[in-house]
PDB file of C-alpha atoms in Angstrom:
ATOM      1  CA  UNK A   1     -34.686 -60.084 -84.311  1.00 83.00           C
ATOM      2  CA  UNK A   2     -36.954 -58.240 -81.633  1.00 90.00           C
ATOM      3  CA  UNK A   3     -38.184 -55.038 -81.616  1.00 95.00           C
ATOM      4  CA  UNK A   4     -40.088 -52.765 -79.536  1.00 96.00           C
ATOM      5  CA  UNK A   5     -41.736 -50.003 -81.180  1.00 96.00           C
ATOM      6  CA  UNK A   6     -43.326 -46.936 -79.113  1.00 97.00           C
ATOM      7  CA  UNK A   7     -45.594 -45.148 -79.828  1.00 97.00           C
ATOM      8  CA  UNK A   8     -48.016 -42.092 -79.151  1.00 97.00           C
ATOM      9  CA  UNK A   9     -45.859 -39.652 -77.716  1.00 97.00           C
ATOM     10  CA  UNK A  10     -46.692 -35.625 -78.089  1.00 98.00           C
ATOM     11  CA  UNK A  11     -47.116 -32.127 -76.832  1.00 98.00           C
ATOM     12  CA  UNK A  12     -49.827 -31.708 -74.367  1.00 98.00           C
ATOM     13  CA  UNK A  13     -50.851 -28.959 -72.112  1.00 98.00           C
ATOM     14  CA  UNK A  14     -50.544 -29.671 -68.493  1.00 98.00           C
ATOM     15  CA  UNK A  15     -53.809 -31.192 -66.677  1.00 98.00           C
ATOM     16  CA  UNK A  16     -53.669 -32.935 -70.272  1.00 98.00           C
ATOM     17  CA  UNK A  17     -53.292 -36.808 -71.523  1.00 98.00           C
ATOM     18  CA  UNK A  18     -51.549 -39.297 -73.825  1.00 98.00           C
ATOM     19  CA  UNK A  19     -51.720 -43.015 -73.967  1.00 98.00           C
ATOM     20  CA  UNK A  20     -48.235 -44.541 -74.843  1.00 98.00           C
ATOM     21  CA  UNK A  21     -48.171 -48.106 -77.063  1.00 98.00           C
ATOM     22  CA  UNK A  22     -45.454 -50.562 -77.160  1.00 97.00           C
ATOM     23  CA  UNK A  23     -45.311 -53.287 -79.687  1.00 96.00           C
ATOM     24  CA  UNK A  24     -43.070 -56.353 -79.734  1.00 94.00           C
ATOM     25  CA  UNK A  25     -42.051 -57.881 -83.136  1.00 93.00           C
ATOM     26  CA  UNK A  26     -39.813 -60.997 -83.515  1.00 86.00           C
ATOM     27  CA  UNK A  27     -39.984 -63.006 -80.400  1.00 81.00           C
ATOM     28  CA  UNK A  28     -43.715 -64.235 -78.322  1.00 84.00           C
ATOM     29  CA  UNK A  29     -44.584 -61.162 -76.516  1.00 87.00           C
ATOM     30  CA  UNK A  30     -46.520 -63.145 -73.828  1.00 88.00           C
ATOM     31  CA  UNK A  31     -43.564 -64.506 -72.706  1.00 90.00           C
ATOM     32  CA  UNK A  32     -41.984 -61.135 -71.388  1.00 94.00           C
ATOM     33  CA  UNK A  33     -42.399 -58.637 -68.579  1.00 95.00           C
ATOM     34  CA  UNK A  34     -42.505 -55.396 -69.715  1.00 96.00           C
ATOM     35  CA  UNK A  35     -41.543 -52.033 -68.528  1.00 97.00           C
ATOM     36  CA  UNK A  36     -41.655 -48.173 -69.162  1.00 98.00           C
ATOM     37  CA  UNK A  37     -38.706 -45.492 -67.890  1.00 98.00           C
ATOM     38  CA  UNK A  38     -38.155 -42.352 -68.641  1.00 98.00           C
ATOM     39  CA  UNK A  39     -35.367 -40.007 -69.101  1.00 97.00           C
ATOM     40  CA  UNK A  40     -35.838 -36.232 -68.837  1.00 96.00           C
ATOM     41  CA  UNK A  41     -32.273 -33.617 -70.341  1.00 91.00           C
ATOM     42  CA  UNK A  42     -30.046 -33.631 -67.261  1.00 93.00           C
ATOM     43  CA  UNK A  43     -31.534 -35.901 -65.300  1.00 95.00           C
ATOM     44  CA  UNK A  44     -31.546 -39.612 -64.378  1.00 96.00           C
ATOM     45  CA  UNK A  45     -33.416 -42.618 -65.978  1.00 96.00           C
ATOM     46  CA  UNK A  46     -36.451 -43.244 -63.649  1.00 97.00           C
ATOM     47  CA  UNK A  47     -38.496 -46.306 -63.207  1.00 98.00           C
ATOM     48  CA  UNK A  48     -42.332 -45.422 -64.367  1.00 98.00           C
ATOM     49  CA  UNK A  49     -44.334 -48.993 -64.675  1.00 98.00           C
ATOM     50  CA  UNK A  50     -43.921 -52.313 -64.988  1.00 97.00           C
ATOM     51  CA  UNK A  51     -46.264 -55.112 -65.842  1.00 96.00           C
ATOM     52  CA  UNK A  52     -46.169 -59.095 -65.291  1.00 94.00           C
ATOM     53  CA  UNK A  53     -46.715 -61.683 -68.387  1.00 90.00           C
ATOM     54  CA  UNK A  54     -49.922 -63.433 -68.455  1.00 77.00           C
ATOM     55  CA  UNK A  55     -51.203 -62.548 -65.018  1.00 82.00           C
ATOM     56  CA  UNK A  56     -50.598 -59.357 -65.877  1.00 84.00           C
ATOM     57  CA  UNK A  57     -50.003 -57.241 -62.082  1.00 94.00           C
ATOM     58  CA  UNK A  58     -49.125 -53.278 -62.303  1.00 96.00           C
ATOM     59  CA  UNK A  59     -46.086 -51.586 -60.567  1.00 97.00           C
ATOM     60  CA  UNK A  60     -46.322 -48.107 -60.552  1.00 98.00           C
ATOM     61  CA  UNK A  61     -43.865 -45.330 -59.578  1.00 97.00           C
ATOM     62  CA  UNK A  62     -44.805 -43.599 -56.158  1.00 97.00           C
ATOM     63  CA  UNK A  63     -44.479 -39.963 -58.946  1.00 97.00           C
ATOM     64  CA  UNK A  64     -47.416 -41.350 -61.360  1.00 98.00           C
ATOM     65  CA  UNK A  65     -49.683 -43.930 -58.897  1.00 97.00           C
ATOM     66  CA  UNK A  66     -53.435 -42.587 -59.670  1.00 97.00           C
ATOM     67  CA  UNK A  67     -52.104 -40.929 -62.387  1.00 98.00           C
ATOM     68  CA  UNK A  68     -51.318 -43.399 -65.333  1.00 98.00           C
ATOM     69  CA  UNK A  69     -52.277 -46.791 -66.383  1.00 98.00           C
ATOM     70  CA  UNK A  70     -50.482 -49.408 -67.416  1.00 97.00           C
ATOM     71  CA  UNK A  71     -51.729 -52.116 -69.509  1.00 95.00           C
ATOM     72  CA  UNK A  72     -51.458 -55.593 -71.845  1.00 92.00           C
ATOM     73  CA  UNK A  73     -53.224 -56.803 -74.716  1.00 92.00           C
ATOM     74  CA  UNK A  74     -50.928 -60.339 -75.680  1.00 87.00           C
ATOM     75  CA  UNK A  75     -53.472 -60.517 -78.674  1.00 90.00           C
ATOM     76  CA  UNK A  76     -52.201 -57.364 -80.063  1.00 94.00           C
ATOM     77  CA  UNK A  77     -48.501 -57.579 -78.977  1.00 93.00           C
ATOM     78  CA  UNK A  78     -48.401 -54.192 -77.295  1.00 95.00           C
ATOM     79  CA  UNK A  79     -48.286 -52.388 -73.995  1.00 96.00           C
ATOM     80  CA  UNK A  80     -50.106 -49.587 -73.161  1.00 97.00           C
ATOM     81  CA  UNK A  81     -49.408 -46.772 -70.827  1.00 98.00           C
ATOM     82  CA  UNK A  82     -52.568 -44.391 -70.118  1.00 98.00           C
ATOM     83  CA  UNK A  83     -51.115 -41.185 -68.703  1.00 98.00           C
ATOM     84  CA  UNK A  84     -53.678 -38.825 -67.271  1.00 98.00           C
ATOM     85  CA  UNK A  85     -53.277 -35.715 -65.466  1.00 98.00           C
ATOM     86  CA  UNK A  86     -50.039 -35.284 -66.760  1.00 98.00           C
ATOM     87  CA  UNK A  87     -47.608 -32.337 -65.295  1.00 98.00           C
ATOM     88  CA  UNK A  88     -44.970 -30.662 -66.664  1.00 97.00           C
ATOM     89  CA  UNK A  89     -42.001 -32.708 -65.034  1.00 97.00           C
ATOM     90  CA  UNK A  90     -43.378 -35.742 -66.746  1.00 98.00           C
ATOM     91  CA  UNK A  91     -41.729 -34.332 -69.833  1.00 98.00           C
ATOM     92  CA  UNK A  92     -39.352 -37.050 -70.689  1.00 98.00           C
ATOM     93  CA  UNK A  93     -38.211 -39.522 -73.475  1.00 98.00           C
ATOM     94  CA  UNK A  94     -40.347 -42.504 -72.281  1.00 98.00           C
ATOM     95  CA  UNK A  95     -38.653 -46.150 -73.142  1.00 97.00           C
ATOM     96  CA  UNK A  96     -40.397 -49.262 -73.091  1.00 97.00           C
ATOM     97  CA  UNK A  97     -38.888 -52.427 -71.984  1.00 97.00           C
ATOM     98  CA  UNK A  98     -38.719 -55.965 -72.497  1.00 96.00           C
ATOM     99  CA  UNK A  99     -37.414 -58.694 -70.260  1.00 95.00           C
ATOM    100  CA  UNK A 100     -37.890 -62.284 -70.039  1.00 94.00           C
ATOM    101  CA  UNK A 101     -36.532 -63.096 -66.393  1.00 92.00           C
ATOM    102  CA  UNK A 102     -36.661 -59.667 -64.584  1.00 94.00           C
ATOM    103  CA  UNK A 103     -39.985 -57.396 -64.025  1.00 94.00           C
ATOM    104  CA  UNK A 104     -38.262 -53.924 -65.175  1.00 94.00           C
ATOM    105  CA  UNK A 105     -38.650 -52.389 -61.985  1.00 93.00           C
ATOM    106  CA  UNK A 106     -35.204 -50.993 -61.010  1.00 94.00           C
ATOM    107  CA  UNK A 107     -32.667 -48.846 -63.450  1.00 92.00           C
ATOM    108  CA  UNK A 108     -29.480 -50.918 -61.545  1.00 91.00           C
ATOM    109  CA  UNK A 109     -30.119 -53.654 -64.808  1.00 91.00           C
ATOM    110  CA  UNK A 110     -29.934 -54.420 -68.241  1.00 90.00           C
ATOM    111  CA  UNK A 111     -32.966 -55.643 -69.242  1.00 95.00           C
ATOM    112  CA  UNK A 112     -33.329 -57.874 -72.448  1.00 95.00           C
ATOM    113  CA  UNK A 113     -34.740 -55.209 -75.249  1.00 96.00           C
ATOM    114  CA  UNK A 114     -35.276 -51.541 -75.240  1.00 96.00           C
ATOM    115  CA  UNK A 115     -37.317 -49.548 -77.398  1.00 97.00           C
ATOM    116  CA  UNK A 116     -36.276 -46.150 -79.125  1.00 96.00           C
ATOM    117  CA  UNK A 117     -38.094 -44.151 -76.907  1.00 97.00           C
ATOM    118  CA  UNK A 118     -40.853 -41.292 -77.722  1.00 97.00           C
ATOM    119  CA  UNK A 119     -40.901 -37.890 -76.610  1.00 98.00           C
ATOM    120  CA  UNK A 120     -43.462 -36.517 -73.936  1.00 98.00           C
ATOM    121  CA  UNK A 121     -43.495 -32.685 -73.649  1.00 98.00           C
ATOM    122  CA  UNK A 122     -45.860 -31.193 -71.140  1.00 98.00           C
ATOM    123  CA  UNK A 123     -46.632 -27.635 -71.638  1.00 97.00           C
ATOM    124  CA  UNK A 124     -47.387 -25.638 -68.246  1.00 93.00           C
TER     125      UNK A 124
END
């Protein structure tokens, strides 16, 4: 069956950063878009980044453009999201996401897989 493990989650001061991994067991990761959201106590899930299969094109959230990175490495089966600068309402549960038809842009779908999530907790 397929998985999606994340990884690298923490506590950080604010100004601080993490880099977030994603790996895919089970299925041939290359054939996938994949996708982070995140989902803060209270508050609605909210889109974060999304990345293409092979060619490999970044969608960014208008709330973390020039602020995090999102990346591929199909060798390695695993996503990464470098997240710089970070601020305290960036705290979140951050979810990574799998889909083989839809780039995981918009919270109005189901996409295919879904991670467990990992905790970010910015300190201000």
């Amino acid at each position: 069956q397929v998985q999606l493990v994340e990884s690298g989650g923490g506590l950080v001061q604010a100004g601080g950063s993490l880099r977030l991994s994603c790996a895919m067991s089970g299925r041939t990761f290359s054939s996938y878009a994949m996708g982070w959201f995140r989902q803060a106590p209270g508050k609605e899930r909210e889109f974060v980044a999304a990345i293409t299969r092979t060619v490999a094109n970044t969608y960014y959230a208008d709330s973390v453009k020039g602020r995090f990175t999102l990346s591929r490495d199909n060798a390695k089966d695993t996503v990464y999201l470098q997240m710089n600068s970070l601020k305290p309402e960036d705290t979140a549960v951050y979810s990574c996401t799998a889909d083989r038809k839809r780039l995981p842009i918009s919270v109005r779908f189901d996409y295919d897989y879904w991670g467990q999530g990992t905790q970010v907790t910015v300190s201000s």
